[in-house]
Amino acid sequence: DGMNVLFIVVDDLRPVLGCYGDKLVKSPNIDQLASQSIVFSNAYAQQAVCAPSRVSFLTGRRPDTTRLYDFYSYWRVHAGNYSTLPQYFKENGYVTLSVGKVFHPGVSSNYSDDYPYSWSIPPFHPSTEKYENDKTCRGKDGKLYANLVCPVDVAEMPSGTLPDIQSTEEAIRLLNVMKTNKQKFFLAVGYHKPHIPLRYPQEFLKLYPLENITLAPDPWVPEKLPSVAYNPWTDIRQRDDVEALNVSFPYGPLPDDFQRQIRQSYYAAVSYLDMQVGLLLNALDDVGLSNSTIVVFTADHGWSLGEHGEWAKYSNFDVATRVPLMFYVPGMTTSSVSQGERVFPYLDPFSHILGLVPQGRSKKVVELVSLFSTLAELAGLQVPPVCPETSFHVALCTEGASIVRYFNASEEKVEEEKDGCDDTYRCFSEEPIAFSQYPRPADTPQWNSDKPKLKDIRIMGYSMRTVDYRYTVWVRFNPNNFSADFEDVHAGELYMVETDPNQDYNIYNNTSHG
């Protein structure tokens, strides 16, 4: 009880990490964290786009309850005045601190990252964040471009740094302040990379020679993919280097060599991120707080790297919805650490030694909406009650059940709870399911299919992932009263995970699966 919390959330990170079995990536520091953590291999976001996903897991409510499917409303005004995860910790005596991208900045967090409700002091944003989409990528002709693929010389960047480097420095500074003040803290650190543009220190390219980079295993648009399900990756098409390729909209494939470059840069950005995480965790050791701090590591959603002929997020496929999720809990996921012992010595990705295996691994299907209740339980706070069916008027409740019950290695034998079985969330004998959803403006790919504004949403794809299958129905949606009509099904998808792990063969219309 009374442990600190270090909450690390990464933008657009799919589980391409050594601890998730990726053979190519160099992610020694995150793998080291995993080796002391319980690692969830089937964790899913509720909507594969930044603001809706973050508001969902930070309030513990699904997008249909926050009523945020785009970037343009603030849930406290638009849906209900819901408590957030950091707010709950703040109200329970914690100093709550935000560094980098935790809430999505802008309208969706009231232009203040929900300060002062959620945070004890105003959130920190790196000063160089504003250059994120500027022309800072040097082309072969020596001129500067706003490219998708953007390895850079950090010394040439504005202020000679990059946003994630600044965020790590600030987070380390705050850890030192907290150590001195001896205050219990909840520190959230949000990293930008590997969000586009794929801008990272160019030396990370050497870790991934182009000849080692393969294409996605299924770089084609699946034959039976309903057109409403396809995301036309509009944001990528607008980058200078992609625009120059003149790829036809919506299905024209990118040239193979450019696909490899994107994949190479995504990996390089992940290793750059790993270095930041390594420095941050090493600092937790330095201030002597590794034995009294819970560390949670996750991402707001995944990112397609050419699978199904798609890039970016904006879909219901596993590549867009599945995220890394791990919890380090001293004394629970790892034996108690004696004072002064190092748990997270910094590991250099450039002199990388493989071979760290996760402490515990759970294949249980879990959702990010469960983070609120899970962290409350781990910190010894009262777990917020389960929300009633409509909860717009309820300030503190959650739609995600705590997953602490899966932390035991003998998880296959989670005993059926005989009593307290009066509502679904408390009845754990049922198979766990993760729900995700994605809005579309029309049945066929449009320029705004990836990010339709609320008023333009006409169809909602509701998706459920069990351990055996992913099932999605695309139904009529009315944005004026936020209602979905499940009688009006526009399209459906069904993928069997065991025989079709990449979700390429839609068998929704096979009569044998009626």
Coordinates of C-alpha atoms in Angstrom, one line a residue:
D1 CA 0.0 0.0 0.0
G2 CA 1.0 3.6 -0.5
M3 CA 3.3 2.9 -3.4
N4 CA 4.2 5.6 -5.9
V5 CA 3.1 5.1 -9.5
L6 CA 5.1 5.7 -12.7
F7 CA 2.7 5.5 -15.6
I8 CA 4.5 5.4 -19.0
V9 CA 2.2 5.8 -22.1
V10 CA 3.6 5.7 -25.6
D11 CA 2.0 7.1 -28.7
D12 CA 1.2 4.6 -31.5
L13 CA 3.4 1.7 -30.2
R14 CA 2.4 -1.7 -31.3
P15 CA 4.0 -4.6 -29.4
V16 CA 7.1 -4.8 -31.6
L17 CA 9.3 -5.5 -28.6
G18 CA 11.7 -8.3 -27.7
C19 CA 9.6 -9.2 -24.7
Y20 CA 6.7 -9.8 -27.1
G21 CA 8.7 -12.1 -29.3
D22 CA 9.8 -9.7 -32.0
K23 CA 13.2 -11.0 -33.3
L24 CA 14.3 -7.9 -35.1
V25 CA 13.8 -5.1 -32.6
K26 CA 16.4 -3.9 -30.1
S27 CA 14.4 -2.9 -27.0
P28 CA 16.7 -4.0 -24.1
N29 CA 15.4 -1.5 -21.5
I30 CA 11.7 -2.2 -22.0
D31 CA 12.5 -6.0 -22.1
Q32 CA 14.4 -5.5 -18.8
L33 CA 11.2 -3.9 -17.3
A34 CA 9.2 -6.8 -18.7
S35 CA 11.5 -9.3 -17.0
Q36 CA 10.4 -7.9 -13.6
S37 CA 6.8 -7.4 -14.6
I38 CA 3.6 -9.2 -15.4
V39 CA 3.2 -8.9 -19.2
F40 CA -0.2 -9.0 -20.9
S41 CA 0.1 -10.4 -24.4
N42 CA -3.5 -9.8 -25.4
A43 CA -4.2 -6.2 -24.3
Y44 CA -6.4 -3.9 -26.5
A45 CA -7.3 -0.2 -26.8
Q46 CA -11.0 0.9 -27.0
Q47 CA -10.5 3.0 -30.1
A48 CA -7.4 3.1 -32.4
V49 CA -6.9 6.9 -32.4
C50 CA -5.2 9.1 -29.8
A51 CA -7.8 11.3 -28.0
P52 CA -10.6 8.8 -27.7
S53 CA -8.3 6.1 -26.5
R54 CA -6.6 8.3 -23.9
V55 CA -9.8 9.8 -22.6
S56 CA -11.3 6.3 -22.3
F57 CA -8.5 4.8 -20.3
L58 CA -7.9 7.9 -18.2
T59 CA -11.6 8.0 -17.2
G60 CA -12.1 4.3 -17.1
R61 CA -15.1 4.6 -19.5
R62 CA -15.7 3.5 -23.1
P63 CA -16.0 5.9 -26.0
D64 CA -19.8 5.5 -26.1
T65 CA -19.8 6.9 -22.5
T66 CA -17.2 9.7 -23.0
R67 CA -18.9 10.4 -26.4
L68 CA -15.5 11.2 -27.8
Y69 CA -14.8 9.6 -31.2
D70 CA -12.9 12.5 -32.6
F71 CA -10.8 15.3 -31.1
Y72 CA -13.3 18.0 -30.6
S73 CA -15.1 17.8 -27.3
Y74 CA -14.3 17.8 -23.6
W75 CA -16.0 15.0 -21.8
R76 CA -16.8 16.9 -18.6
V77 CA -18.9 19.3 -20.6
H78 CA -20.1 17.0 -23.4
A79 CA -20.9 13.7 -21.7
G80 CA -20.5 13.9 -17.9
N81 CA -18.2 15.3 -15.2
Y82 CA -16.2 12.1 -14.8
S83 CA -13.3 11.6 -12.4
T84 CA -10.0 10.6 -14.0
L85 CA -7.4 8.1 -12.9
P86 CA -4.9 10.8 -11.9
Q87 CA -7.6 12.9 -10.2
Y88 CA -8.6 9.9 -8.1
F89 CA -4.9 9.5 -6.9
K90 CA -4.7 13.2 -6.3
E91 CA -7.9 13.1 -4.1
N92 CA -6.2 10.2 -2.2
G93 CA -3.1 12.2 -1.2
Y94 CA -0.8 11.7 -4.1
V95 CA 1.1 14.5 -5.9
T96 CA 0.0 13.9 -9.6
L97 CA 2.4 15.0 -12.4
S98 CA 2.1 14.9 -16.2
V99 CA 5.0 15.1 -18.6
G100 CA 4.7 15.0 -22.4
K101 CA 1.7 13.6 -24.1
V102 CA -0.6 12.0 -21.5
F103 CA -4.0 13.4 -22.3
H104 CA -4.3 14.4 -25.9
P105 CA -3.7 18.1 -26.0
G106 CA -6.4 20.5 -27.3
V107 CA -10.2 20.6 -26.9
S108 CA -10.5 17.0 -25.7
S109 CA -8.7 17.8 -22.5
N110 CA -9.9 21.5 -22.2
Y111 CA -6.6 22.9 -23.6
S112 CA -5.1 22.2 -20.1
D113 CA -4.6 18.4 -20.1
D114 CA -7.5 18.5 -17.6
Y115 CA -5.6 20.6 -15.1
P116 CA -6.4 21.4 -12.3
Y117 CA -8.7 18.4 -11.9
S118 CA -6.2 15.7 -12.8
W119 CA -2.8 17.2 -11.9
S120 CA -1.2 18.9 -8.9
I121 CA 0.9 21.3 -11.0
P122 CA 0.4 22.4 -14.6
P123 CA 1.5 19.6 -17.1
F124 CA 4.9 19.8 -18.8
H125 CA 5.1 19.9 -22.6
P126 CA 8.5 19.9 -24.3
S127 CA 9.3 23.3 -25.9
T128 CA 10.3 21.6 -29.1
E129 CA 6.9 19.9 -29.6
K130 CA 5.8 22.7 -31.8
Y131 CA 8.3 21.8 -34.5
E132 CA 7.0 18.3 -34.8
N133 CA 5.5 18.7 -38.2
D134 CA 7.9 21.4 -39.5
K135 CA 10.3 20.8 -42.4
T136 CA 13.2 19.4 -40.4
C137 CA 14.1 16.3 -42.5
R138 CA 17.0 16.7 -44.9
G139 CA 16.3 15.2 -48.4
K140 CA 18.9 13.8 -50.8
D141 CA 19.0 17.2 -52.4
G142 CA 20.1 18.8 -49.1
K143 CA 16.8 20.7 -48.8
L144 CA 14.5 20.4 -45.8
Y145 CA 11.1 18.6 -46.0
A146 CA 8.2 17.5 -43.8
N147 CA 8.7 13.8 -44.5
L148 CA 7.2 10.7 -42.9
V149 CA 10.7 9.0 -42.8
C150 CA 12.9 11.4 -41.0
P151 CA 16.2 10.4 -39.4
V152 CA 17.9 13.5 -38.2
D153 CA 21.1 14.9 -36.7
V154 CA 19.8 16.0 -33.3
A155 CA 22.4 18.8 -33.1
E156 CA 20.8 20.4 -36.2
M157 CA 17.3 20.3 -34.6
P158 CA 15.7 23.4 -33.1
S159 CA 17.2 23.9 -29.6
G160 CA 19.5 21.0 -30.4
T161 CA 17.1 18.4 -28.9
L162 CA 13.9 16.4 -29.5
P163 CA 10.6 16.4 -27.5
D164 CA 11.1 12.9 -26.0
I165 CA 14.6 13.8 -24.9
Q166 CA 13.2 16.9 -23.1
S167 CA 10.4 14.8 -21.5
T168 CA 12.8 12.3 -20.1
E169 CA 15.0 15.1 -18.6
E170 CA 11.9 16.7 -17.0
A171 CA 10.6 13.4 -15.6
I172 CA 14.0 12.7 -14.1
R173 CA 14.1 16.2 -12.6
L174 CA 10.7 15.6 -11.0
L175 CA 11.8 12.2 -9.6
N176 CA 14.6 14.0 -7.8
V177 CA 12.2 16.6 -6.4
M178 CA 9.8 13.9 -5.2
K179 CA 12.7 12.0 -3.5
T180 CA 13.7 15.2 -1.7
N181 CA 10.1 16.1 -0.7
K182 CA 9.4 12.5 0.3
Q183 CA 5.9 12.8 -1.2
K184 CA 3.8 10.0 -2.7
F185 CA 3.5 10.6 -6.4
F186 CA 1.7 9.5 -9.5
L187 CA 3.9 10.5 -12.4
A188 CA 2.6 10.0 -15.9
V189 CA 5.2 10.3 -18.7
G190 CA 3.9 10.4 -22.3
Y191 CA 6.3 9.7 -25.2
H192 CA 5.6 10.8 -28.7
K193 CA 7.6 8.3 -30.8
P194 CA 7.0 6.2 -32.8
H195 CA 4.1 8.6 -33.7
I196 CA 4.6 10.1 -37.2
P197 CA 6.7 11.8 -38.4
L198 CA 9.2 9.0 -37.8
R199 CA 11.8 11.6 -36.6
Y200 CA 14.6 10.2 -34.5
P201 CA 18.4 10.5 -34.1
Q202 CA 19.9 9.1 -37.3
E203 CA 22.3 6.8 -35.5
F204 CA 19.4 4.4 -34.7
L205 CA 19.2 3.5 -38.4
K206 CA 22.4 1.5 -38.0
L207 CA 20.6 -1.0 -35.8
Y208 CA 18.4 -2.0 -38.7
P209 CA 20.2 -2.5 -42.0
L210 CA 17.6 -2.3 -44.8
E211 CA 18.4 -5.8 -46.1
N212 CA 17.1 -7.2 -42.8
I213 CA 13.8 -5.5 -43.1
T214 CA 10.9 -7.5 -44.6
L215 CA 7.5 -6.4 -45.8
A216 CA 4.4 -7.1 -43.8
P217 CA 3.4 -10.8 -44.0
D218 CA 0.1 -9.7 -45.8
P219 CA 0.8 -6.5 -47.6
W220 CA -2.4 -6.8 -49.8
V221 CA -5.9 -5.6 -49.1
P222 CA -7.9 -8.8 -48.2
E223 CA -10.3 -9.9 -50.8
K224 CA -13.3 -10.1 -48.5
L225 CA -12.5 -7.0 -46.4
P226 CA -15.6 -4.8 -46.4
S227 CA -14.8 -1.4 -47.9
V228 CA -16.1 0.3 -44.7
A229 CA -13.4 -1.5 -42.7
Y230 CA -10.5 -0.1 -44.7
N231 CA -8.6 2.9 -43.5
P232 CA -7.0 4.9 -46.4
W233 CA -4.1 6.3 -44.2
T234 CA -4.7 9.9 -45.3
D235 CA -2.3 11.5 -42.8
I236 CA 0.6 9.6 -44.3
R237 CA -0.3 10.6 -47.8
Q238 CA 0.1 14.2 -46.8
R239 CA 3.8 13.9 -45.9
D240 CA 6.2 15.3 -48.5
D241 CA 8.0 12.0 -49.3
V242 CA 4.8 10.0 -49.6
E243 CA 3.0 12.7 -51.6
A244 CA 5.9 12.6 -54.1
L245 CA 5.2 8.9 -54.8
N246 CA 1.7 9.8 -56.3
V247 CA 0.0 6.7 -54.9
S248 CA -3.6 6.2 -56.1
F249 CA -6.4 6.7 -53.5
P250 CA -7.5 4.7 -51.6
Y251 CA -6.0 1.3 -52.4
G252 CA -2.9 1.9 -54.4
P253 CA 0.0 0.2 -52.6
L254 CA 3.2 2.0 -51.6
P255 CA 6.3 0.8 -53.5
D256 CA 8.0 -2.1 -51.7
D257 CA 11.3 -0.3 -51.1
F258 CA 9.4 2.6 -49.5
Q259 CA 7.4 0.2 -47.3
R260 CA 10.7 -1.3 -46.1
Q261 CA 12.0 2.2 -45.2
I262 CA 8.8 3.0 -43.2
R263 CA 9.2 -0.3 -41.3
Q264 CA 12.9 0.4 -40.8
S265 CA 12.2 3.9 -39.4
Y266 CA 9.4 2.6 -37.2
Y267 CA 11.8 0.1 -35.6
A268 CA 14.5 2.8 -35.3
A269 CA 12.0 5.1 -33.5
V270 CA 11.2 2.2 -31.1
S271 CA 14.8 1.8 -30.2
Y272 CA 15.1 5.5 -29.6
L273 CA 12.1 5.3 -27.4
D274 CA 13.6 2.3 -25.6
M275 CA 16.7 4.5 -24.8
Q276 CA 14.4 7.1 -23.2
V277 CA 12.6 4.6 -21.1
G278 CA 15.9 3.1 -20.1
L279 CA 17.2 6.5 -18.9
L280 CA 14.0 7.1 -17.0
L281 CA 14.0 3.7 -15.2
N282 CA 17.7 4.1 -14.4
A283 CA 16.8 7.4 -12.7
L284 CA 14.2 5.6 -10.6
D285 CA 17.0 3.4 -9.4
D286 CA 19.3 6.4 -8.8
V287 CA 16.8 8.1 -6.5
G288 CA 16.2 4.8 -4.7
L289 CA 12.5 4.5 -5.4
S290 CA 12.5 1.3 -7.5
N291 CA 11.4 -0.7 -4.5
S292 CA 8.4 1.5 -3.7
T293 CA 7.1 2.5 -7.2
I294 CA 4.6 0.6 -9.4
V295 CA 5.6 1.0 -13.0
V296 CA 3.0 0.5 -15.7
F297 CA 4.0 0.6 -19.4
T298 CA 1.5 0.8 -22.3
A299 CA 0.5 2.6 -25.5
D300 CA -2.7 4.4 -26.6
H301 CA -3.1 1.9 -29.6
G302 CA -1.1 0.1 -32.2
W303 CA -0.1 1.0 -35.8
S304 CA -0.3 -0.9 -39.1
L305 CA 3.0 -1.4 -40.9
G306 CA 1.6 -2.4 -44.3
E307 CA -0.7 -5.3 -43.1
H308 CA -3.9 -5.5 -45.2
G309 CA -2.4 -2.8 -47.4
E310 CA -2.9 -0.3 -44.5
W311 CA -0.7 2.1 -42.6
A312 CA -1.3 4.1 -39.4
K313 CA -4.1 3.2 -36.9
Y314 CA -7.8 4.0 -37.6
S315 CA -9.1 0.4 -37.8
N316 CA -10.4 -2.5 -35.7
F317 CA -7.7 -4.9 -36.6
D318 CA -5.3 -6.3 -34.0
V319 CA -2.4 -4.4 -35.5
A320 CA -4.2 -1.1 -34.7
T321 CA -5.9 -2.0 -31.4
R322 CA -3.4 -4.3 -29.7
V323 CA -0.9 -2.7 -27.3
P324 CA 1.9 -3.6 -25.0
L325 CA 0.9 -3.7 -21.4
M326 CA 3.0 -4.6 -18.4
F327 CA 3.0 -3.9 -14.6
Y328 CA 6.0 -3.9 -12.4
V329 CA 4.9 -4.2 -8.8
P330 CA 7.7 -4.5 -6.2
G331 CA 7.2 -7.6 -4.0
M332 CA 4.4 -8.8 -6.2
T333 CA 5.7 -9.3 -9.7
T334 CA 9.2 -9.6 -8.4
S335 CA 10.8 -10.5 -5.1
S336 CA 11.4 -7.6 -2.8
V337 CA 14.3 -5.4 -3.7
S338 CA 16.7 -4.5 -1.0
Q339 CA 17.5 -0.8 -0.5
G340 CA 20.2 0.4 -3.0
E341 CA 20.0 -2.7 -5.2
R342 CA 19.6 -1.8 -8.9
V343 CA 16.6 -3.1 -10.7
F344 CA 16.8 -1.1 -13.9
P345 CA 20.5 -0.5 -14.8
Y346 CA 20.5 1.4 -18.2
L347 CA 21.2 -0.9 -21.2
D348 CA 22.6 0.5 -24.3
P349 CA 20.6 -0.6 -27.4
F350 CA 23.8 -0.4 -29.5
S351 CA 25.6 -3.0 -27.4
H352 CA 22.6 -5.1 -27.0
I353 CA 22.5 -8.5 -25.3
L354 CA 19.4 -10.6 -25.8
G355 CA 17.9 -13.1 -23.3
L356 CA 15.7 -11.4 -20.8
V357 CA 12.4 -13.2 -20.4
P358 CA 9.3 -11.8 -18.8
Q359 CA 8.7 -12.5 -15.1
G360 CA 5.1 -13.5 -15.7
R361 CA 3.0 -13.6 -18.9
S362 CA -0.7 -13.6 -19.2
K363 CA -2.6 -14.5 -22.3
K364 CA -5.9 -13.3 -20.8
V365 CA -7.7 -10.8 -23.1
V366 CA -7.7 -7.4 -21.3
E367 CA -8.6 -3.8 -22.1
L368 CA -7.1 -0.4 -21.4
V369 CA -10.4 0.7 -19.9
S370 CA -9.4 -1.5 -16.9
L371 CA -6.3 0.5 -16.1
F372 CA -8.2 2.8 -13.6
S373 CA -9.5 0.0 -11.4
T374 CA -6.3 -2.0 -11.7
L375 CA -4.0 0.8 -10.6
A376 CA -6.4 1.8 -7.8
E377 CA -6.3 -1.8 -6.5
L378 CA -2.5 -2.2 -6.8
A379 CA -2.0 1.1 -4.9
G380 CA -4.3 -0.1 -2.1
L381 CA -6.9 2.5 -2.8
Q382 CA -10.6 1.6 -2.9
V383 CA -11.5 0.3 -6.3
P384 CA -14.2 2.6 -7.9
P385 CA -17.6 0.9 -8.2
V386 CA -18.7 -0.6 -11.5
C387 CA -20.7 1.9 -13.6
P388 CA -24.5 1.4 -13.9
E389 CA -25.7 0.8 -17.4
T390 CA -26.1 4.5 -18.0
S391 CA -23.6 6.5 -16.0
F392 CA -23.6 10.0 -17.4
H393 CA -24.6 11.4 -14.0
V394 CA -22.1 9.3 -12.0
A395 CA -18.8 11.1 -11.3
L396 CA -16.8 8.1 -10.0
C397 CA -17.3 4.7 -11.5
T398 CA -15.6 2.5 -14.0
E399 CA -16.5 0.4 -17.0
G400 CA -13.4 -1.8 -16.8
A401 CA -12.9 -4.5 -14.1
S402 CA -9.5 -4.7 -12.4
I403 CA -7.2 -7.3 -13.9
V404 CA -5.1 -7.8 -10.7
R405 CA -6.7 -11.2 -10.4
Y406 CA -4.7 -12.3 -13.5
F407 CA -1.4 -11.4 -12.0
N408 CA -1.0 -14.9 -10.5
A409 CA 1.0 -17.3 -12.6
S410 CA -1.6 -20.0 -11.9
E411 CA -4.1 -17.8 -13.8
E412 CA -5.7 -20.7 -15.7
K413 CA -7.2 -21.7 -12.3
V414 CA -8.9 -18.4 -11.4
E415 CA -11.6 -19.9 -9.3
E416 CA -15.2 -19.2 -10.1
E417 CA -16.5 -16.7 -7.7
K418 CA -19.6 -18.2 -6.2
D419 CA -20.9 -15.2 -4.4
G420 CA -21.2 -11.5 -5.4
C421 CA -22.3 -12.7 -8.9
D422 CA -25.0 -10.2 -9.3
D423 CA -23.5 -8.3 -12.3
T424 CA -21.4 -9.4 -15.2
Y425 CA -18.2 -7.5 -14.3
R426 CA -17.9 -9.4 -11.0
C427 CA -18.6 -12.8 -12.5
F428 CA -15.2 -14.0 -13.5
S429 CA -16.1 -17.4 -14.7
E430 CA -16.9 -15.8 -18.0
E431 CA -14.5 -15.6 -20.9
P432 CA -12.7 -12.2 -20.9
I433 CA -13.5 -10.1 -24.0
A434 CA -12.0 -6.8 -25.3
F435 CA -14.2 -4.3 -27.1
S436 CA -13.0 -1.8 -29.5
Q437 CA -14.9 0.5 -32.0
Y438 CA -14.2 2.7 -34.9
P439 CA -16.4 5.3 -36.6
R440 CA -16.7 5.9 -40.4
P441 CA -18.4 8.6 -42.5
A442 CA -19.5 6.2 -45.3
D443 CA -19.4 2.6 -46.6
T444 CA -16.5 3.3 -48.9
P445 CA -13.1 4.9 -48.2
Q446 CA -13.3 8.8 -48.1
W447 CA -10.7 11.4 -47.5
N448 CA -12.1 11.7 -43.9
S449 CA -12.5 7.9 -43.3
D450 CA -9.6 7.8 -40.8
K451 CA -10.7 10.7 -38.6
P452 CA -14.4 11.6 -39.2
K453 CA -15.7 14.5 -37.2
L454 CA -18.7 13.6 -34.9
K455 CA -21.2 15.3 -37.2
D456 CA -20.0 13.2 -40.2
I457 CA -20.1 9.8 -38.5
R458 CA -22.7 7.5 -40.1
I459 CA -21.4 4.0 -39.3
M460 CA -19.8 2.6 -36.2
G461 CA -17.7 -0.6 -36.3
Y462 CA -18.1 -2.4 -33.0
S463 CA -15.5 -5.1 -32.5
M464 CA -14.9 -7.8 -30.0
R465 CA -11.8 -9.8 -29.5
T466 CA -11.8 -13.1 -27.6
V467 CA -8.9 -15.5 -27.3
D468 CA -10.2 -17.4 -30.4
Y469 CA -11.6 -14.8 -32.7
R470 CA -12.2 -11.2 -33.7
Y471 CA -15.7 -10.3 -34.6
T472 CA -16.8 -6.9 -36.0
V473 CA -20.2 -5.5 -37.1
W474 CA -20.5 -2.2 -38.9
V475 CA -23.8 -0.6 -38.0
R476 CA -25.8 2.6 -38.7
F477 CA -24.9 5.3 -36.2
N478 CA -26.7 8.6 -35.5
P479 CA -24.3 11.3 -34.3
N480 CA -27.2 13.5 -33.1
N481 CA -28.2 11.2 -30.3
F482 CA -25.2 8.9 -30.2
S483 CA -27.3 5.8 -31.0
A484 CA -26.2 2.7 -32.9
D485 CA -28.8 0.6 -34.7
F486 CA -27.8 -3.0 -34.5
E487 CA -30.7 -3.9 -36.8
D488 CA -29.1 -2.0 -39.6
V489 CA -25.8 -3.9 -40.2
H490 CA -23.8 -2.5 -43.1
A491 CA -21.0 -5.2 -43.1
G492 CA -19.4 -7.8 -40.8
E493 CA -16.1 -9.4 -40.2
L494 CA -15.1 -12.6 -38.5
Y495 CA -11.5 -13.9 -38.2
M496 CA -10.4 -17.1 -36.4
V497 CA -7.2 -16.4 -34.6
E498 CA -5.8 -19.9 -34.5
T499 CA -5.9 -20.5 -38.3
D500 CA -5.8 -16.8 -39.4
P501 CA -3.6 -14.9 -36.9
N502 CA -3.1 -11.9 -39.3
Q503 CA -6.9 -11.6 -39.9
D504 CA -6.8 -11.9 -43.6
Y505 CA -9.7 -14.2 -44.3
N506 CA -13.1 -12.8 -43.4
I507 CA -15.5 -15.7 -42.9
Y508 CA -18.4 -13.6 -41.7
N509 CA -20.6 -14.9 -44.6
N510 CA -19.6 -18.5 -44.2
T511 CA -22.8 -20.3 -43.3
S512 CA -20.9 -22.8 -41.2
H513 CA -20.1 -19.9 -38.7
G514 CA -23.7 -18.8 -38.5

